[in-house]
Amino acid sequence: FNIQELSVELCGLTTEDPIMSVAAVKAHILMKLLPDENQTKAFVALHDLVCDDLRLGSTDRTFRRMIGRASNNHTNAASRAKIAPNDSEVFLLNYTKNGIDDSREIEVKIGSSVVIVLPDVITEILNFINVAPIQVAATSSFRRKPVLSEITKSESLHVVVKDDGPEEFETCFESTKSDSAVSVKKTKYLVESSNMRLVLVDLGSMDSSGPFISTKSSSALTETIVLQGKMKANFEMTSNTASNDTVEKDYKIDAERVEIYTAKGASLQHPVSILEPAKFSIFYYQKIGEVHLTDLKFVTLTPIDLTISMQN
């Protein structure tokens, strides 16, 4: 499937009261069924994902685009020419499912993008999707003896005969668990991102309404806190095939050039550093069974220089 643009718009009571719009630009979807290899593969490529604030009361705001591609004014034409075609996509997904052992491999790549957090927009979105809880009728539970069809593969059924006398004997059925190995399946996630930017907007320096009333003049530049950096994460989970319960987790996150700074305006002028660019790794391992094991490690590969002021 090739989709040039697919857009969804959220509105209030009427279509004349828009809240936000989400548009997927130049989407490519490919799915393969490989019966010879007993595999199912899927590929999704998205050139751009755009999310805009369409509320009538925010027409004069500095920030109206909540999700979009990150622009880097410091990148020259020579470096842009070296960018691979796949790096120009904002989202890539590769999915593989093996039918033999039911294992899955999911690879996600995120290009350079920016996410702007506007609390009042998020509040209106939550109100839009808020639905009344479903009333579930209370049911009485009771225990019963399992029938023959409910005995799992890890259990065996045999007959026990008890001789009570020369002319009397008693029979009963008994189920015992076998010592066969437990069948497991593995799911692997690989998430890799280019330089991503998360912008937290100070609504106190913006002209807003409702609970976020501005106390400053609209001519002042909007204050923001920016978190940006690169990330590569590997998540591997092992689950019991019969019960679908997770028995083992192994996570690894590598972060590079992670920094936090304050800036002003849409072009992020006058940056003041809070956290200097840092490189670190996080390891998490958990094994669930008769003996629970949890291991968490945080390793810094560069010095951590953090500056906090009363203004921050």
Tab-separated table of C-alpha atoms in Angstrom:
chain	number	residue	atom	x	y	z
A	1	PHE	CA	0.000	0.000	0.000
A	2	ASN	CA	1.185	3.514	-0.853
A	3	ILE	CA	-0.645	6.338	0.919
A	4	GLN	CA	0.201	9.894	-0.060
A	5	GLU	CA	-1.482	11.448	2.996
A	6	LEU	CA	-3.875	10.168	5.625
A	7	SER	CA	-5.299	12.680	8.084
A	8	VAL	CA	-7.519	12.437	11.161
A	9	GLU	CA	-9.091	15.502	12.782
A	10	LEU	CA	-10.516	15.624	16.304
A	11	CYS	CA	-13.347	18.090	16.921
A	12	GLY	CA	-15.469	19.193	19.851
A	13	LEU	CA	-19.244	19.252	19.746
A	14	THR	CA	-19.262	20.306	16.071
A	15	THR	CA	-16.819	20.282	13.167
A	16	GLU	CA	-16.510	24.050	13.584
A	17	ASP	CA	-14.745	23.445	16.920
A	18	PRO	CA	-11.541	21.590	15.929
A	19	ILE	CA	-9.075	20.417	18.552
A	20	MET	CA	-6.160	18.836	16.696
A	21	SER	CA	-5.230	16.990	13.518
A	22	VAL	CA	-2.837	14.096	12.884
A	23	ALA	CA	-1.541	13.450	9.364
A	24	ALA	CA	0.655	10.630	8.058
A	25	VAL	CA	2.555	11.786	4.960
A	26	LYS	CA	3.870	9.365	2.306
A	27	ALA	CA	3.218	6.071	4.069
A	28	HIS	CA	4.379	2.777	2.534
A	29	ILE	CA	3.057	-0.530	3.909
A	30	LEU	CA	4.274	-3.942	2.731
A	31	MET	CA	3.259	-7.359	4.084
A	32	LYS	CA	4.721	-10.752	3.098
A	33	LEU	CA	3.399	-14.236	3.853
A	34	LEU	CA	6.164	-16.834	3.426
A	35	PRO	CA	4.630	-20.318	3.890
A	36	ASP	CA	7.847	-22.071	2.780
A	37	GLU	CA	9.798	-20.401	5.596
A	38	ASN	CA	6.786	-20.377	7.944
A	39	GLN	CA	7.226	-16.640	8.494
A	40	THR	CA	5.140	-13.495	8.337
A	41	LYS	CA	6.884	-10.199	7.617
A	42	ALA	CA	5.644	-6.611	7.574
A	43	PHE	CA	7.326	-3.340	6.683
A	44	VAL	CA	6.024	0.182	7.343
A	45	ALA	CA	7.750	3.406	6.271
A	46	LEU	CA	6.466	6.872	7.121
A	47	HIS	CA	8.076	9.947	5.624
A	48	ASP	CA	6.547	12.387	8.101
A	49	LEU	CA	4.044	12.508	10.949
A	50	VAL	CA	2.435	15.880	11.600
A	51	CYS	CA	0.249	16.801	14.573
A	52	ASP	CA	-1.127	20.357	14.796
A	53	ASP	CA	-3.120	22.273	17.388
A	54	LEU	CA	-6.225	23.566	15.560
A	55	ARG	CA	-8.064	25.224	18.436
A	56	LEU	CA	-9.444	28.657	17.610
A	57	GLY	CA	-8.083	30.123	20.840
A	58	SER	CA	-4.487	29.199	19.985
A	59	THR	CA	-4.184	30.933	16.605
A	60	ASP	CA	-1.683	33.502	17.939
A	61	ARG	CA	0.467	31.005	19.834
A	62	THR	CA	4.131	30.443	19.148
A	63	PHE	CA	3.830	26.656	19.172
A	64	ARG	CA	0.981	25.031	17.257
A	65	ARG	CA	2.743	22.014	15.776
A	66	MET	CA	3.019	19.287	18.421
A	67	ILE	CA	4.768	16.571	16.366
A	68	GLY	CA	6.895	17.009	13.261
A	69	ARG	CA	10.325	16.676	11.713
A	70	ALA	CA	13.190	18.360	13.527
A	71	SER	CA	14.971	21.064	11.554
A	72	ASN	CA	18.679	21.533	12.000
A	73	ASN	CA	19.869	24.878	10.698
A	74	HIS	CA	23.492	23.972	11.390
A	75	THR	CA	23.513	21.094	8.888
A	76	ASN	CA	25.178	22.117	5.638
A	77	ALA	CA	24.347	20.895	2.159
A	78	ALA	CA	27.337	18.527	2.001
A	79	SER	CA	26.306	16.653	5.151
A	80	ARG	CA	22.663	16.501	4.029
A	81	ALA	CA	23.783	14.877	0.764
A	82	LYS	CA	25.360	12.023	2.728
A	83	ILE	CA	22.088	11.106	4.444
A	84	ALA	CA	20.848	7.669	3.410
A	85	PRO	CA	17.322	7.356	1.941
A	86	ASN	CA	16.084	5.393	4.978
A	87	ASP	CA	17.368	8.145	7.301
A	88	SER	CA	15.020	10.644	5.633
A	89	GLU	CA	11.996	8.703	6.910
A	90	VAL	CA	10.629	9.716	10.288
A	91	PHE	CA	9.420	6.194	11.133
A	92	LEU	CA	10.446	2.685	9.991
A	93	LEU	CA	9.026	-0.614	11.230
A	94	ASN	CA	10.183	-4.164	10.446
A	95	TYR	CA	8.116	-7.003	11.898
A	96	THR	CA	8.938	-10.721	11.634
A	97	LYS	CA	6.983	-13.603	13.135
A	98	ASN	CA	8.276	-17.185	13.083
A	99	GLY	CA	5.495	-19.760	13.000
A	100	ILE	CA	7.706	-22.606	14.237
A	101	ASP	CA	8.433	-21.288	17.732
A	102	ASP	CA	5.996	-18.295	17.696
A	103	SER	CA	8.900	-15.889	18.283
A	104	ARG	CA	8.730	-12.280	17.109
A	105	GLU	CA	11.295	-9.679	16.120
A	106	ILE	CA	10.210	-6.032	15.971
A	107	GLU	CA	12.601	-3.330	14.777
A	108	VAL	CA	11.660	0.341	15.008
A	109	LYS	CA	13.717	3.248	13.716
A	110	ILE	CA	12.733	6.835	14.443
A	111	GLY	CA	14.229	9.682	12.454
A	112	SER	CA	14.981	13.198	13.611
A	113	SER	CA	11.718	14.489	15.020
A	114	VAL	CA	10.425	16.931	17.597
A	115	VAL	CA	7.606	16.475	20.110
A	116	ILE	CA	6.172	19.580	21.787
A	117	VAL	CA	4.183	19.053	24.979
A	118	LEU	CA	1.233	21.440	25.437
A	119	PRO	CA	-0.594	20.514	28.676
A	120	ASP	CA	-3.870	22.260	27.832
A	121	VAL	CA	-4.102	20.443	24.479
A	122	ILE	CA	-3.434	17.118	26.190
A	123	THR	CA	-6.217	17.902	28.682
A	124	GLU	CA	-8.717	18.513	25.891
A	125	ILE	CA	-7.648	15.315	24.104
A	126	LEU	CA	-8.166	13.303	27.286
A	127	ASN	CA	-11.617	14.830	27.685
A	128	PHE	CA	-12.371	13.929	24.065
A	129	ILE	CA	-11.489	10.249	24.487
A	130	ASN	CA	-12.915	9.957	28.007
A	131	VAL	CA	-15.742	7.410	28.075
A	132	ALA	CA	-17.946	6.146	30.875
A	133	PRO	CA	-16.658	2.961	32.523
A	134	ILE	CA	-18.349	-0.225	31.417
A	135	GLN	CA	-20.516	-1.726	34.110
A	136	VAL	CA	-19.607	-5.365	34.541
A	137	ALA	CA	-22.141	-7.557	36.305
A	138	ALA	CA	-20.778	-9.353	39.330
A	139	THR	CA	-20.485	-13.080	38.825
A	140	SER	CA	-20.111	-15.729	41.470
A	141	SER	CA	-17.079	-17.951	41.189
A	142	PHE	CA	-16.880	-21.530	42.235
A	143	ARG	CA	-14.334	-24.280	42.071
A	144	ARG	CA	-14.936	-27.515	40.302
A	145	LYS	CA	-12.952	-30.570	39.465
A	146	PRO	CA	-11.221	-30.469	36.078
A	147	VAL	CA	-12.535	-32.727	33.346
A	148	LEU	CA	-10.348	-34.897	31.174
A	149	SER	CA	-10.249	-32.357	28.316
A	150	GLU	CA	-8.808	-29.652	30.619
A	151	ILE	CA	-5.722	-31.575	31.648
A	152	THR	CA	-2.650	-29.905	30.169
A	153	LYS	CA	0.059	-31.591	28.182
A	154	SER	CA	2.410	-31.397	31.143
A	155	GLU	CA	0.133	-33.672	33.201
A	156	SER	CA	-0.478	-37.410	32.932
A	157	LEU	CA	-3.561	-39.373	33.973
A	158	HIS	CA	-3.489	-42.905	35.338
A	159	VAL	CA	-5.725	-45.271	37.291
A	160	VAL	CA	-4.946	-46.269	40.864
A	161	VAL	CA	-6.420	-49.589	42.056
A	162	LYS	CA	-6.698	-50.307	45.775
A	163	ASP	CA	-7.446	-53.812	46.966
A	164	ASP	CA	-9.636	-53.646	50.081
A	165	GLY	CA	-10.378	-57.348	50.411
A	166	PRO	CA	-10.609	-60.669	48.610
A	167	GLU	CA	-13.775	-59.585	46.828
A	168	GLU	CA	-13.584	-55.771	47.007
A	169	PHE	CA	-11.375	-53.234	45.298
A	170	GLU	CA	-11.475	-49.460	44.698
A	171	THR	CA	-10.378	-47.464	41.642
A	172	CYS	CA	-9.680	-43.739	41.304
A	173	PHE	CA	-8.134	-41.348	38.792
A	174	GLU	CA	-4.983	-39.421	39.677
A	175	SER	CA	-3.241	-36.609	37.728
A	176	THR	CA	0.473	-35.974	38.092
A	177	LYS	CA	2.689	-33.361	36.480
A	178	SER	CA	5.437	-34.545	34.214
A	179	ASP	CA	8.994	-33.195	34.260
A	180	SER	CA	8.998	-32.195	30.589
A	181	ALA	CA	10.577	-28.864	29.649
A	182	VAL	CA	8.309	-25.816	29.580
A	183	SER	CA	7.728	-24.440	26.081
A	184	VAL	CA	8.714	-20.752	25.785
A	185	LYS	CA	8.626	-18.085	23.105
A	186	LYS	CA	10.820	-15.022	22.703
A	187	THR	CA	9.925	-11.512	21.589
A	188	LYS	CA	12.681	-9.074	20.618
A	189	TYR	CA	12.312	-5.318	20.225
A	190	LEU	CA	14.968	-3.090	18.707
A	191	VAL	CA	14.306	0.666	18.930
A	192	GLU	CA	16.758	3.114	17.420
A	193	SER	CA	16.322	6.851	17.099
A	194	SER	CA	18.213	9.703	15.525
A	195	ASN	CA	18.443	13.064	17.219
A	196	MET	CA	15.024	13.418	18.899
A	197	ARG	CA	13.861	16.539	20.679
A	198	LEU	CA	11.248	16.860	23.422
A	199	VAL	CA	10.117	20.436	24.116
A	200	LEU	CA	8.261	21.295	27.321
A	201	VAL	CA	6.440	24.612	26.945
A	202	ASP	CA	5.916	26.959	29.868
A	203	LEU	CA	2.280	28.008	29.461
A	204	GLY	CA	2.786	30.742	32.044
A	205	SER	CA	4.691	32.701	29.395
A	206	MET	CA	1.997	32.177	26.742
A	207	ASP	CA	-1.351	33.782	26.070
A	208	SER	CA	-3.737	31.036	27.143
A	209	SER	CA	-7.148	30.575	28.644
A	210	GLY	CA	-8.796	28.314	31.169
A	211	PRO	CA	-6.672	27.036	34.071
A	212	PHE	CA	-3.499	28.107	32.219
A	213	ILE	CA	-4.023	31.868	32.343
A	214	SER	CA	-0.993	33.893	31.326
A	215	THR	CA	0.527	36.394	33.764
A	216	LYS	CA	2.991	37.887	31.252
A	217	SER	CA	2.595	40.028	28.173
A	218	SER	CA	2.103	38.270	24.850
A	219	SER	CA	5.191	40.008	23.418
A	220	ALA	CA	7.503	37.981	25.658
A	221	LEU	CA	9.227	34.958	24.102
A	222	THR	CA	7.810	31.603	25.115
A	223	GLU	CA	10.062	29.809	27.589
A	224	THR	CA	10.793	26.126	27.014
A	225	ILE	CA	12.806	23.254	28.458
A	226	VAL	CA	14.345	21.024	25.777
A	227	LEU	CA	15.468	17.412	26.146
A	228	GLN	CA	17.238	15.917	23.152
A	229	GLY	CA	19.577	13.082	22.247
A	230	LYS	CA	19.998	9.750	20.455
A	231	MET	CA	18.920	6.363	21.768
A	232	LYS	CA	19.277	2.681	20.939
A	233	ALA	CA	17.329	0.144	22.979
A	234	ASN	CA	17.077	-3.645	22.959
A	235	PHE	CA	14.204	-5.375	24.740
A	236	GLU	CA	13.985	-9.152	24.916
A	237	MET	CA	11.159	-10.949	26.707
A	238	THR	CA	10.686	-14.690	27.204
A	239	SER	CA	7.139	-15.929	27.844
A	240	ASN	CA	5.542	-19.237	28.716
A	241	THR	CA	3.725	-20.491	25.636
A	242	ALA	CA	0.931	-22.192	27.594
A	243	SER	CA	0.124	-19.419	30.113
A	244	ASN	CA	1.571	-16.457	28.123
A	245	ASP	CA	3.229	-15.224	31.340
A	246	THR	CA	6.571	-13.454	31.072
A	247	VAL	CA	9.314	-15.471	32.777
A	248	GLU	CA	12.375	-13.455	31.775
A	249	LYS	CA	13.146	-9.851	30.785
A	250	ASP	CA	16.404	-8.456	29.435
A	251	TYR	CA	16.543	-4.717	28.602
A	252	LYS	CA	19.429	-2.565	27.427
A	253	ILE	CA	19.331	1.155	26.607
A	254	ASP	CA	22.249	3.124	25.152
A	255	ALA	CA	21.851	6.918	25.110
A	256	GLU	CA	24.210	9.308	23.378
A	257	ARG	CA	24.533	13.095	23.494
A	258	VAL	CA	21.590	13.476	25.871
A	259	GLU	CA	21.302	17.086	26.984
A	260	ILE	CA	18.785	19.362	28.679
A	261	TYR	CA	18.656	23.128	28.271
A	262	THR	CA	16.270	26.059	28.466
A	263	ALA	CA	15.483	28.186	25.419
A	264	LYS	CA	13.044	30.822	24.245
A	265	GLY	CA	10.812	31.154	21.202
A	266	ALA	CA	10.008	28.790	18.356
A	267	SER	CA	13.602	28.896	17.105
A	268	LEU	CA	14.885	27.996	20.624
A	269	GLN	CA	16.988	31.112	21.095
A	270	HIS	CA	19.290	31.927	24.038
A	271	PRO	CA	19.921	28.326	25.208
A	272	VAL	CA	21.080	27.867	28.787
A	273	SER	CA	22.423	24.422	29.619
A	274	ILE	CA	20.997	22.357	32.483
A	275	LEU	CA	22.591	19.002	31.616
A	276	GLU	CA	25.696	18.941	29.459
A	277	PRO	CA	25.738	16.330	26.630
A	278	ALA	CA	26.172	12.957	28.301
A	279	LYS	CA	26.467	9.315	27.258
A	280	PHE	CA	25.173	6.494	29.441
A	281	SER	CA	23.752	2.974	29.402
A	282	ILE	CA	21.011	1.278	31.416
A	283	PHE	CA	20.795	-2.497	31.934
A	284	TYR	CA	17.806	-4.269	33.428
A	285	TYR	CA	17.399	-8.026	33.882
A	286	GLN	CA	14.605	-9.894	35.647
A	287	LYS	CA	13.942	-13.609	35.965
A	288	ILE	CA	10.614	-14.751	37.357
A	289	GLY	CA	10.280	-18.238	38.766
A	290	GLU	CA	10.706	-20.111	42.016
A	291	VAL	CA	13.548	-17.677	42.766
A	292	HIS	CA	13.016	-14.087	41.600
A	293	LEU	CA	16.096	-12.266	40.335
A	294	THR	CA	16.261	-8.558	39.475
A	295	ASP	CA	19.403	-6.745	38.324
A	296	LEU	CA	19.550	-3.024	37.470
A	297	LYS	CA	22.674	-1.176	36.350
A	298	PHE	CA	23.286	2.422	35.315
A	299	VAL	CA	26.644	3.136	33.683
A	300	THR	CA	27.855	6.626	32.714
A	301	LEU	CA	30.410	6.787	29.914
A	302	THR	CA	31.008	10.528	30.240
A	303	PRO	CA	31.017	12.905	33.221
A	304	ILE	CA	27.563	14.078	34.310
A	305	ASP	CA	27.460	17.866	34.630
A	306	LEU	CA	24.094	19.056	35.954
A	307	THR	CA	23.297	22.706	36.730
A	308	ILE	CA	20.058	23.651	38.495
A	309	SER	CA	19.074	27.227	39.229
A	310	MET	CA	16.142	28.716	41.124
A	311	GLN	CA	14.619	29.764	37.798
A	312	ASN	CA	14.571	26.135	36.555
